[in-house]
Coordinates of N, CA and C in Angstrom, one line a residue:
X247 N 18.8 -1.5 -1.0 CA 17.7 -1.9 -0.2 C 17.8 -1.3 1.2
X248 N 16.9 -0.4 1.4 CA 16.9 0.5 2.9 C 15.8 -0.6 3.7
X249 N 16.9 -1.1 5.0 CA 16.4 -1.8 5.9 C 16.4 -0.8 7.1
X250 N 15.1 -0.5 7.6 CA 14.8 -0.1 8.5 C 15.0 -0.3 10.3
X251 N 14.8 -1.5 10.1 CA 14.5 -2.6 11.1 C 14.4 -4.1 11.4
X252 N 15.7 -4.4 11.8 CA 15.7 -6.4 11.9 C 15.8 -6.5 13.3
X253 N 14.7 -7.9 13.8 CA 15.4 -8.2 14.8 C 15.3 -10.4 14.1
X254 N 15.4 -11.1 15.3 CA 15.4 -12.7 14.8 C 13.9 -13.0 14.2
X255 N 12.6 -12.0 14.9 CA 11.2 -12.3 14.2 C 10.7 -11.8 12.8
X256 N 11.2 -10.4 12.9 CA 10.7 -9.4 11.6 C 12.0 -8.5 10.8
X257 N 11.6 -8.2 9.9 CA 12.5 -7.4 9.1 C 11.8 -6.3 8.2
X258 N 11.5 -5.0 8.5 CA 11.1 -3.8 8.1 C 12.0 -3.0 7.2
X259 N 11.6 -3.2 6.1 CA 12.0 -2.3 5.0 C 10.9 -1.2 3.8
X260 N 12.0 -0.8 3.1 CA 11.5 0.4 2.4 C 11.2 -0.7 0.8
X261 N 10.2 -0.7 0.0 CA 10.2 -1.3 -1.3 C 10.3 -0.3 -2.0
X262 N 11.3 -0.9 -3.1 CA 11.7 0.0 -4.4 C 10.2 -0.4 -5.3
X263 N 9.6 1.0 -6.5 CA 9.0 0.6 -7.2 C 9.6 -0.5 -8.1
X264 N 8.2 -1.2 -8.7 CA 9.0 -1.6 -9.9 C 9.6 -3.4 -9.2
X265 N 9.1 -3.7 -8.1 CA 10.1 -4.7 -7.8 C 8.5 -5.7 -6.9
X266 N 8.7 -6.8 -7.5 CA 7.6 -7.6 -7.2 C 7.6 -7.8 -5.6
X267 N 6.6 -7.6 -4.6 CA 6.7 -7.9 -3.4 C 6.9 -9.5 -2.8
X268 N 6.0 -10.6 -3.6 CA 5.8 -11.8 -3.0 C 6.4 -12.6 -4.0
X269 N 6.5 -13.8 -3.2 CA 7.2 -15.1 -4.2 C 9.6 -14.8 -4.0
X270 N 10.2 -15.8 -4.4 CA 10.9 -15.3 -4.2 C 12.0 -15.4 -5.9
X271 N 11.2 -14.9 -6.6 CA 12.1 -15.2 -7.7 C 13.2 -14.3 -8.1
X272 N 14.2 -14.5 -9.0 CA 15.5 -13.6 -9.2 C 14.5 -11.9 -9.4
X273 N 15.0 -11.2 -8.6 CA 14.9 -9.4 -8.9 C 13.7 -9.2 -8.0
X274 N 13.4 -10.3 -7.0 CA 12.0 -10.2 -6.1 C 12.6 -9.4 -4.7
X275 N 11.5 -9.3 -3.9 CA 11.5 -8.5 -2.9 C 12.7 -9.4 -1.7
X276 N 12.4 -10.8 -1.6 CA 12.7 -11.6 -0.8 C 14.2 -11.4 -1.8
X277 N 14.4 -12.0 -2.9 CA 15.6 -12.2 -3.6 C 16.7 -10.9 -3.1
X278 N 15.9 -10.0 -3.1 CA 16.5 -8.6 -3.0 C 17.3 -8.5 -1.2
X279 N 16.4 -8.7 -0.4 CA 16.5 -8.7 0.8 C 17.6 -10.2 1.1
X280 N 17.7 -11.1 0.7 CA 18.7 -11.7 0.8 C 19.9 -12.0 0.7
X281 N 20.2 -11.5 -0.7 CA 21.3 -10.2 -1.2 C 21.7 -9.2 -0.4
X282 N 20.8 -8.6 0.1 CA 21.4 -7.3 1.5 C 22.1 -8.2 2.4
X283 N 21.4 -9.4 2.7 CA 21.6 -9.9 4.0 C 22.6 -10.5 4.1
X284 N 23.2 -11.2 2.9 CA 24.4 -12.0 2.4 C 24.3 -13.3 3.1
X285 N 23.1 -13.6 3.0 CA 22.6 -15.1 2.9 C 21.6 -15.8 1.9
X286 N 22.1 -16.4 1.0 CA 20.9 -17.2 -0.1 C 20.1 -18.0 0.6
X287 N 20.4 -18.6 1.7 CA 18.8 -19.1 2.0 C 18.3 -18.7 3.5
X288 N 18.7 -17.4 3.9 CA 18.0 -16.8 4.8 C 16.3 -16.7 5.0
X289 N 15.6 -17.0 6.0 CA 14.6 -17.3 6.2 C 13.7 -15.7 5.9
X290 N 12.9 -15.7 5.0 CA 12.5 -14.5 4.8 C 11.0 -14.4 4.1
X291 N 10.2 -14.0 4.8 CA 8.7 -14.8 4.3 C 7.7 -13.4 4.0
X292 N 6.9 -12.9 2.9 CA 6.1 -12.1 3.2 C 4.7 -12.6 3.8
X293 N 3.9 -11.6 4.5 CA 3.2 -11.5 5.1 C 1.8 -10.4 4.7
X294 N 2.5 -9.7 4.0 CA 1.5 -8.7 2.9 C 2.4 -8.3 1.5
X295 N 1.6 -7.3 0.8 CA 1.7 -7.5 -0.6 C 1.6 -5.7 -1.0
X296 N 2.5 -5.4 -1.4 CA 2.3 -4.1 -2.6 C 2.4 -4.1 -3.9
X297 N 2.1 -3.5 -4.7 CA 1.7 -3.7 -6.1 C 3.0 -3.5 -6.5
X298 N 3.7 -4.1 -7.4 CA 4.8 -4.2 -8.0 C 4.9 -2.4 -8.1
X299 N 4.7 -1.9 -8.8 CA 4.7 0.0 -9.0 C 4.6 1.0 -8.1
X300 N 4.1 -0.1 -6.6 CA 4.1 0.9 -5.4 C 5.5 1.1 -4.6
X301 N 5.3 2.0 -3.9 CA 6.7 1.9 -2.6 C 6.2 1.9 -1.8
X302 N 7.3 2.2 -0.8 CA 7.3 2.1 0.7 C 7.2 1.5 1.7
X303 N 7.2 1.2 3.1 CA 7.0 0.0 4.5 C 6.6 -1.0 3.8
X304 N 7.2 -2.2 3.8 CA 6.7 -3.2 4.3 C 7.5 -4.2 5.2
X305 N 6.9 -5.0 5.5 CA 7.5 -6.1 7.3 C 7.1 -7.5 6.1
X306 N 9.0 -7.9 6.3 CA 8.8 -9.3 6.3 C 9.0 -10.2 7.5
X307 N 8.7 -11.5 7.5 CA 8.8 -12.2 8.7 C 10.2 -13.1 8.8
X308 N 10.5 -13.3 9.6 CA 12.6 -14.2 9.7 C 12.1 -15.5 10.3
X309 N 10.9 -15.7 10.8 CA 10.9 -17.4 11.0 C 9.2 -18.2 10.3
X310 N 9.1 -19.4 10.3 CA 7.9 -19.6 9.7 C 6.5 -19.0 10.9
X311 N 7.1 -19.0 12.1 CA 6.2 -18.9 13.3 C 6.0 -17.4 12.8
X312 N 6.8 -16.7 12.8 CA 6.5 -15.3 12.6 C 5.6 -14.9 11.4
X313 N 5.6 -15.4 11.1 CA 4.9 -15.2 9.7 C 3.4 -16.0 9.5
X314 N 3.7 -17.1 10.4 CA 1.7 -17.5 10.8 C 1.4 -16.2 11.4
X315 N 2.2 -16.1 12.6 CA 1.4 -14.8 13.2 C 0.5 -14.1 12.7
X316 N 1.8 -13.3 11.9 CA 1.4 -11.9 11.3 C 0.5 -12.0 10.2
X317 N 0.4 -13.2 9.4 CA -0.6 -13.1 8.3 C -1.8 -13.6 8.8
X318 N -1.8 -13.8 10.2 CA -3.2 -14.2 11.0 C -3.7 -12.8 11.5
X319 N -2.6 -11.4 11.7 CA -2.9 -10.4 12.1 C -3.4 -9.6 10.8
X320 N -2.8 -9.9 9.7 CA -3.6 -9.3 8.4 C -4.8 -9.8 8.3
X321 N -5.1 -10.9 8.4 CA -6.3 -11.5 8.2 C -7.8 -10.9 9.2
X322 N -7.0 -10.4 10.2 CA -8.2 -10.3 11.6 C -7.8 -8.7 11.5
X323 N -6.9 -7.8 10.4 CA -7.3 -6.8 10.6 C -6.5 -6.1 11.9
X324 N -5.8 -6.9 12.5 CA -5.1 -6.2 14.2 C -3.4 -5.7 12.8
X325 N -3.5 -5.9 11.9 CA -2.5 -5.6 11.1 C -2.6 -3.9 10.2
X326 N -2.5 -2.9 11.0 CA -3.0 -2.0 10.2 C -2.3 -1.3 9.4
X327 N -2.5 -0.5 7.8 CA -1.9 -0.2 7.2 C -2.3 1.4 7.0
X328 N -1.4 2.5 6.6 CA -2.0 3.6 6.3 C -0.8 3.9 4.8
X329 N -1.6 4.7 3.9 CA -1.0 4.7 2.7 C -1.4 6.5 2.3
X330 N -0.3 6.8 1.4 CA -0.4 8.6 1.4 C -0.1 8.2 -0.5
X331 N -0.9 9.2 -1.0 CA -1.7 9.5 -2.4 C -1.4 10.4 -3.0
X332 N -1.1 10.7 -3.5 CA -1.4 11.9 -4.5 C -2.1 12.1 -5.6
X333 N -3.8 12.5 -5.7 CA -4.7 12.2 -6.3 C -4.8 13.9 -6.9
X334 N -5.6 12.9 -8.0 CA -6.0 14.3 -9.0 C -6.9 14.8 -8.6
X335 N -7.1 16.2 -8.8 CA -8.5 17.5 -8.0 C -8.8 17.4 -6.8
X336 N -9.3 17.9 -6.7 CA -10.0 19.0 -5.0 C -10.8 18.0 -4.6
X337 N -11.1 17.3 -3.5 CA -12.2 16.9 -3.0 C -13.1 17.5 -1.9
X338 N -14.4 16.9 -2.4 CA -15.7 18.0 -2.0 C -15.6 17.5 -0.3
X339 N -15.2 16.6 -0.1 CA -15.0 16.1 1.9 C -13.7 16.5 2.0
X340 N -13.4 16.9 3.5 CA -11.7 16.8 3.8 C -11.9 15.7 4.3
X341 N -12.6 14.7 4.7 CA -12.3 13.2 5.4 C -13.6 12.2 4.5
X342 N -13.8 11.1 5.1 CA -14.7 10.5 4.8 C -14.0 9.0 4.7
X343 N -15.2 8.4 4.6 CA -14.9 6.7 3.2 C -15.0 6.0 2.2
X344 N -14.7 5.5 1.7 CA -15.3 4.8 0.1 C -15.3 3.7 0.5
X345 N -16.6 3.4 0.0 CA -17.3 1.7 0.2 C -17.9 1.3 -1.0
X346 N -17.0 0.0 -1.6 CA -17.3 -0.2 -2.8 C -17.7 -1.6 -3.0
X347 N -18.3 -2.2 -4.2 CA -18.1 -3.3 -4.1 C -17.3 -4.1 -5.4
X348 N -16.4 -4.5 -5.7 CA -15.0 -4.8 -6.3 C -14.8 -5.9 -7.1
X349 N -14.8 -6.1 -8.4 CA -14.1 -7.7 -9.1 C -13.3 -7.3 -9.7
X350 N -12.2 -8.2 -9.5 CA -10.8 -8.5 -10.6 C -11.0 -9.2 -11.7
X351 N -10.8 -8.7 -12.5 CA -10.8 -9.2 -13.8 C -8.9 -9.6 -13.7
X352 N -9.2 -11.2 -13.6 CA -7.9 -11.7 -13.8 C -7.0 -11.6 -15.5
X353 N -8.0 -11.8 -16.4 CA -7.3 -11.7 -17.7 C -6.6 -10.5 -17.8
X354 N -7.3 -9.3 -17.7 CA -7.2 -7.6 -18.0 C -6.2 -7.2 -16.9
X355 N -5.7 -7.8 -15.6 CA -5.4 -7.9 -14.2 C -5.7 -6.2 -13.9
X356 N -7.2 -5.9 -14.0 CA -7.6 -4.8 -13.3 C -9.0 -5.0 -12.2
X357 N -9.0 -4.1 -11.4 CA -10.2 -4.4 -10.9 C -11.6 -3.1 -11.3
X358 N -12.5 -3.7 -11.2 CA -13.8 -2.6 -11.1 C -14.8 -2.2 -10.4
X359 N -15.4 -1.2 -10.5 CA -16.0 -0.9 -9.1 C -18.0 -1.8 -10.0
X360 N -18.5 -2.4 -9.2 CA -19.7 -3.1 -9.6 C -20.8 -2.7 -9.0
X361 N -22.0 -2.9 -9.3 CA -23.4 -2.3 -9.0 C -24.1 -3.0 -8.1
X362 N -23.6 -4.6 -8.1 CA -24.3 -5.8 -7.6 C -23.7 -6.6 -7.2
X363 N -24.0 -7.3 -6.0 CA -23.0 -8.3 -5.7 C -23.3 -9.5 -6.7
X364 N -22.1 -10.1 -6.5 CA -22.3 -11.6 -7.7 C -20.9 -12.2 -7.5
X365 N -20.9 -13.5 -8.2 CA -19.6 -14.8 -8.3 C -17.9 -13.2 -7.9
X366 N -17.0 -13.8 -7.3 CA -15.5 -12.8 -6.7 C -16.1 -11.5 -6.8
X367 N -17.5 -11.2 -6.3 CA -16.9 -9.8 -5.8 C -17.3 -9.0 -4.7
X368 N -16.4 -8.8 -3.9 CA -16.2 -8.2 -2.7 C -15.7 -6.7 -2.7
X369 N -16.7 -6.9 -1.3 CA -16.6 -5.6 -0.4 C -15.2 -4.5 -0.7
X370 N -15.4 -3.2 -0.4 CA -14.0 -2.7 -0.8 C -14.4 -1.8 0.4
X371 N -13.2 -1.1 1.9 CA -13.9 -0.3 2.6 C -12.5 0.2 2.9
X372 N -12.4 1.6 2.8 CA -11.2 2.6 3.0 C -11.7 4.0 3.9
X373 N -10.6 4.4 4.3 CA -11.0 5.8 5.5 C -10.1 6.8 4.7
X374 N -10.4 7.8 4.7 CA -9.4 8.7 4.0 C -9.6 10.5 4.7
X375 N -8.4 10.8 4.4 CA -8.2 12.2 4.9 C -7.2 13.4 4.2
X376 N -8.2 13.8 3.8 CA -7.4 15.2 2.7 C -6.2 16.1 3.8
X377 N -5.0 15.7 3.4 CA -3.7 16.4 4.3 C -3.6 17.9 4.0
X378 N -3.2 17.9 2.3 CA -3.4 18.8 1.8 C -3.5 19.0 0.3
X379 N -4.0 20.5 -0.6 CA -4.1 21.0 -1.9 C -3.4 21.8 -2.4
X380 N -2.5 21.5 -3.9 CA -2.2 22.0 -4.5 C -2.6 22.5 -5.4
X381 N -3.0 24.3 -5.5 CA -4.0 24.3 -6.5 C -3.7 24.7 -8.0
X382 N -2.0 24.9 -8.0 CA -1.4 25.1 -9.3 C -1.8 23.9 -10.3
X383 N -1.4 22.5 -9.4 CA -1.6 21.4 -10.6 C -2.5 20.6 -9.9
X384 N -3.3 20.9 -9.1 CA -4.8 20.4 -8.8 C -4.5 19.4 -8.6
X385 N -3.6 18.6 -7.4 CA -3.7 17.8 -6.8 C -3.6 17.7 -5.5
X386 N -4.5 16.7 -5.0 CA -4.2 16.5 -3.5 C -3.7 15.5 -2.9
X387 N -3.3 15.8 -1.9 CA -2.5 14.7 -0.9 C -3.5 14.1 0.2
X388 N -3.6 12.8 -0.2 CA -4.5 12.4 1.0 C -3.7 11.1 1.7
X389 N -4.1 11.2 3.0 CA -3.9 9.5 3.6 C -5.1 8.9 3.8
X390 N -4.5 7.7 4.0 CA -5.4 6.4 3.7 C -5.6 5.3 4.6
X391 N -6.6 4.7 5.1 CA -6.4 3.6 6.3 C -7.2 2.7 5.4
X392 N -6.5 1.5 5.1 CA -7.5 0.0 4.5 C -8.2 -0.4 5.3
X393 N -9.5 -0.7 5.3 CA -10.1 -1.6 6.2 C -10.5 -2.9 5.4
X394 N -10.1 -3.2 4.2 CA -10.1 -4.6 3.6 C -9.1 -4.1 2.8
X395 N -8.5 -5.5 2.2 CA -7.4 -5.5 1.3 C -7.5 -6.0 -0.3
X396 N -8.4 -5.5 -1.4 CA -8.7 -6.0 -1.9 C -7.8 -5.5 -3.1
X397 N -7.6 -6.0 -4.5 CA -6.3 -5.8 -5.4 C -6.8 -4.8 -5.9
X398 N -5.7 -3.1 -6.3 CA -5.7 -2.5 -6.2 C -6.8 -1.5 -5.9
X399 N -7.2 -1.5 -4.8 CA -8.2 -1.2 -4.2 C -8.5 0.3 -3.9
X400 N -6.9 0.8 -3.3 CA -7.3 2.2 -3.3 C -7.1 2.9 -4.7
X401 N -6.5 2.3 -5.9 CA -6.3 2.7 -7.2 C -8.2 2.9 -7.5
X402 N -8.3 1.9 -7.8 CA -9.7 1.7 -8.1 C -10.7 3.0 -7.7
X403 N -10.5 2.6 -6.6 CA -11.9 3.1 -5.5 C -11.7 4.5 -6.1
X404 N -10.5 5.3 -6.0 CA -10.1 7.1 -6.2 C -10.7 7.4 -7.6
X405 N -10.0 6.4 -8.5 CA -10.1 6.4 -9.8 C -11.7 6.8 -10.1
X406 N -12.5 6.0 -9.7 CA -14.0 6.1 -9.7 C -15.0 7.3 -9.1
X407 N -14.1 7.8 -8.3 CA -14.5 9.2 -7.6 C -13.9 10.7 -9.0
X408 N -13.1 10.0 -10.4 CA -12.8 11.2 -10.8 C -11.4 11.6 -9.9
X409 N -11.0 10.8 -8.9 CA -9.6 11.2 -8.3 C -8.1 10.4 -8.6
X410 N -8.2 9.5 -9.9 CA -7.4 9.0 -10.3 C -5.9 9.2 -9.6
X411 N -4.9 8.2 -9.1 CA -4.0 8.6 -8.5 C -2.9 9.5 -9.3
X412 N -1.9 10.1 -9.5 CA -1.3 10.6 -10.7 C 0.3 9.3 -10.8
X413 N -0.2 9.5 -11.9 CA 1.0 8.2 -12.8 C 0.3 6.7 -13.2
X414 N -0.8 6.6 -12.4 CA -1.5 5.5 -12.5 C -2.5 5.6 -14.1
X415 N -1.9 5.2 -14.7 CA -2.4 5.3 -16.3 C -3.3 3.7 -15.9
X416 N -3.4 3.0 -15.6 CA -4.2 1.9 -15.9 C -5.5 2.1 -15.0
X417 N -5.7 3.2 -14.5 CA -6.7 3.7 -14.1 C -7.4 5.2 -14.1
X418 N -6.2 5.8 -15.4 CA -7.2 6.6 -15.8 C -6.4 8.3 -16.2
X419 N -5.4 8.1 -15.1 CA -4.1 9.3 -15.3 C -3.5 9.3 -16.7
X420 N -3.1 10.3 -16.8 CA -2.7 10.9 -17.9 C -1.2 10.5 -18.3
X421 N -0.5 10.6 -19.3 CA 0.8 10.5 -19.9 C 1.5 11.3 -19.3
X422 N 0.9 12.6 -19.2 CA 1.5 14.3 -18.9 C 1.8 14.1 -16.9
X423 N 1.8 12.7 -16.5 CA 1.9 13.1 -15.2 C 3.4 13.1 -14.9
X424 N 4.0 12.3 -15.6 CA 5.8 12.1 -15.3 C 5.8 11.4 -14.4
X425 N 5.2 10.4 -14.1 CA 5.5 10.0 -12.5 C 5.1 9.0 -12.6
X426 N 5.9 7.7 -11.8 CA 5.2 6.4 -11.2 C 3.8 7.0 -10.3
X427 N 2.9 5.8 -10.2 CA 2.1 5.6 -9.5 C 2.2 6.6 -7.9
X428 N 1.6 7.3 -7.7 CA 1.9 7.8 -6.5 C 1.1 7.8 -5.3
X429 N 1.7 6.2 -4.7 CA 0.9 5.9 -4.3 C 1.8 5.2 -2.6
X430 N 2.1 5.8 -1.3 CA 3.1 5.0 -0.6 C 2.6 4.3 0.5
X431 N 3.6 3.7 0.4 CA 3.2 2.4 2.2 C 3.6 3.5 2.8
X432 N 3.1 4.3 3.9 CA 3.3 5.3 4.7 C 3.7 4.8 6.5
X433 N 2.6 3.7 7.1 CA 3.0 3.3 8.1 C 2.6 1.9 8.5
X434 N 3.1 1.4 8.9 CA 2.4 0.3 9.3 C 2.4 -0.2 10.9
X435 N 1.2 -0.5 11.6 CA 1.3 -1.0 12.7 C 0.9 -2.4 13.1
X436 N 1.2 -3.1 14.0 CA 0.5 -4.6 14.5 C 1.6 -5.0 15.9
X437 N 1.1 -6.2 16.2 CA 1.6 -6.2 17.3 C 3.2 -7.8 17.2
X438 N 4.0 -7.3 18.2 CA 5.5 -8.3 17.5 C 5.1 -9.3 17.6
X439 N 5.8 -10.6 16.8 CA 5.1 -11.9 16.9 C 6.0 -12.2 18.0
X440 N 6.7 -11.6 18.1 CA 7.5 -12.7 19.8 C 7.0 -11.9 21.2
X441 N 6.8 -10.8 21.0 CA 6.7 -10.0 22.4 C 5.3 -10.2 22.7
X442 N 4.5 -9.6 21.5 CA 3.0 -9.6 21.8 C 2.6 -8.0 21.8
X443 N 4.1 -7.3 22.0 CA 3.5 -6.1 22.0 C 3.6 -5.1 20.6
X444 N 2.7 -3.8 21.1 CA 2.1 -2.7 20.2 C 3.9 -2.5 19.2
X445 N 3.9 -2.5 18.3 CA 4.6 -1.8 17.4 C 4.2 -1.2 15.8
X446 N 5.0 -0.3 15.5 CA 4.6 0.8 14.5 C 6.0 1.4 14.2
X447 N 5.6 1.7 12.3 CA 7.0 2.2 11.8 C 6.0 3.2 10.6
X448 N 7.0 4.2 10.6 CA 6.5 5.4 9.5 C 7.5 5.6 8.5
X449 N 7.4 6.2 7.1 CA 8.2 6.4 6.5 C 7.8 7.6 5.4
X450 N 7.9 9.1 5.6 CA 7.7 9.7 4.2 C 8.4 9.2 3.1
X451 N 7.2 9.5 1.8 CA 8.0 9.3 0.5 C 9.2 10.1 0.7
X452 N 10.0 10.1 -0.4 CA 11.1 10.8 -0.8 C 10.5 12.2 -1.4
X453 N 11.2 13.0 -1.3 CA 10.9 14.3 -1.8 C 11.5 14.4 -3.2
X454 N 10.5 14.0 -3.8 CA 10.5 13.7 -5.2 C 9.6 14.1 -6.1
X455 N 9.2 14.3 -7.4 CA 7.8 14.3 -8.0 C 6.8 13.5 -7.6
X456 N 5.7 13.6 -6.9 CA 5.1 14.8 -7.0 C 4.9 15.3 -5.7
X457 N 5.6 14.0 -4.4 CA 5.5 14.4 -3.4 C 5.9 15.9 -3.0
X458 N 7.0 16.2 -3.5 CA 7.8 18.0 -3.2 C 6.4 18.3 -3.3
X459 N 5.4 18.4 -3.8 CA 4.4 19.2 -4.4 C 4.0 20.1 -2.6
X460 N 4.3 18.7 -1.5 CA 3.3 19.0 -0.4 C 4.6 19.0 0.5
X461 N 4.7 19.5 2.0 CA 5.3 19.6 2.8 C 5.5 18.7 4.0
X462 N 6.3 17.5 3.6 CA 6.2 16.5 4.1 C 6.3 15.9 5.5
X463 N 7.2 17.4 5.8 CA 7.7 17.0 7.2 C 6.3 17.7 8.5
X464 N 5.6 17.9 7.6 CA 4.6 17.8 9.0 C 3.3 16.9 8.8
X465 N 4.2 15.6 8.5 CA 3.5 14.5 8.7 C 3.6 14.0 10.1
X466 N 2.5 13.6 10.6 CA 2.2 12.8 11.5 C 2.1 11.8 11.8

């Protein structure tokens, strides 16, 4: 478990794919992090949520106060997330948004993009920015800023554009990708629950499939 960052309010780490973010049951994110910490009932609360097959940043909170906070700052949005992609084909914008409107289908646990509003389904609104193109295997690297959090939202939203993320078979990618989901918590900002002030943490993927694809270190 790569911990980034603890102090007595928060605790910033890297998530392994494959490993449930919330709840605290045996092989969970919390489970995991208190095992590092070598305390079984260390105070350790999530505050947001990545899809079990995603990686990267996420902040948990070390007291219950810290953790009203912060999921009052997810709530109102002062909690900002940015996430880096690697999506199939060239896109016709280098920036733009996708604004969708979104239901989970709890049985199937997928979501869809819908024509009409009606009973659970909501808004979907993302900002995005083509980094860069690889045109041997036609994929691109984009980042991502959520402006709502809806379940798998940026999966969905790409997928429906024909940009399917690569590895993401439940939305549409291929067998031939070799790769988890490529999809990372790249930064996250908000402000500390004890201080009040501005903080922010970044993390490139690993130089791995399919990231190697793109040149990571001139991320910003």
């Amino acid at each position: 478990m790569d911990i980034l960052y603890e102090d007595a309010r928060i605790l910033v780490c890297i998530k392994p794919a494959g490993v449930v973010s919330a709840g605290d049951d045996e092989g969970s994110m919390i489970d995991l992090l208190r095992k590092e910490l070598s305390d079984a009932h260390a105070c350790v609360r999530s505050v947001h949520r990545l899809d079990a097959q995603v990686s990267g940043l996420m902040v948990f909170a070390r007291s219950q106060a810290a953790a009203s906070i912060l999921s009052e700052q997810v709530r109102t949005r002062e909690f900002e997330k940015e996430y880096l992609a690697a999506a199939h084909g060239r896109f016709k914008e280098s920036a733009g948004q996708m604004e969708d409107l979104l239901w989970y289908n709890r049985s199937l646990r997928k979501s869809r993009v819908m024509q009409e509003t009606g009973k659970d389904v909501k808004r979907a609104l993302l900002s995005y920015e083509v980094l860069a193109y690889c045109e041997d295997q036609d994929v691109s690297l984009v980042r991502i800023r959520l402006h709502t959090g809806r379940t798998h939202q940026i999966r969905v939203q790409f997928a429906s554009r024909s940009h399917a993320l690569l590895g993401d078979r439940k939305y549409g990618a291929g067998e031939q990708d070799g790769c988890r989901i490529a999809l990372w918590s790249y930064k996250l900002s908000f402000l500390h629950p004890q201080s009040g002030q501005p903080i922010a943490f970044s993390a490139a993927p690993p130089a791995v499939s399919p990231w190697n694809l793109f040149n990571l270190s001139e991320l910003s």
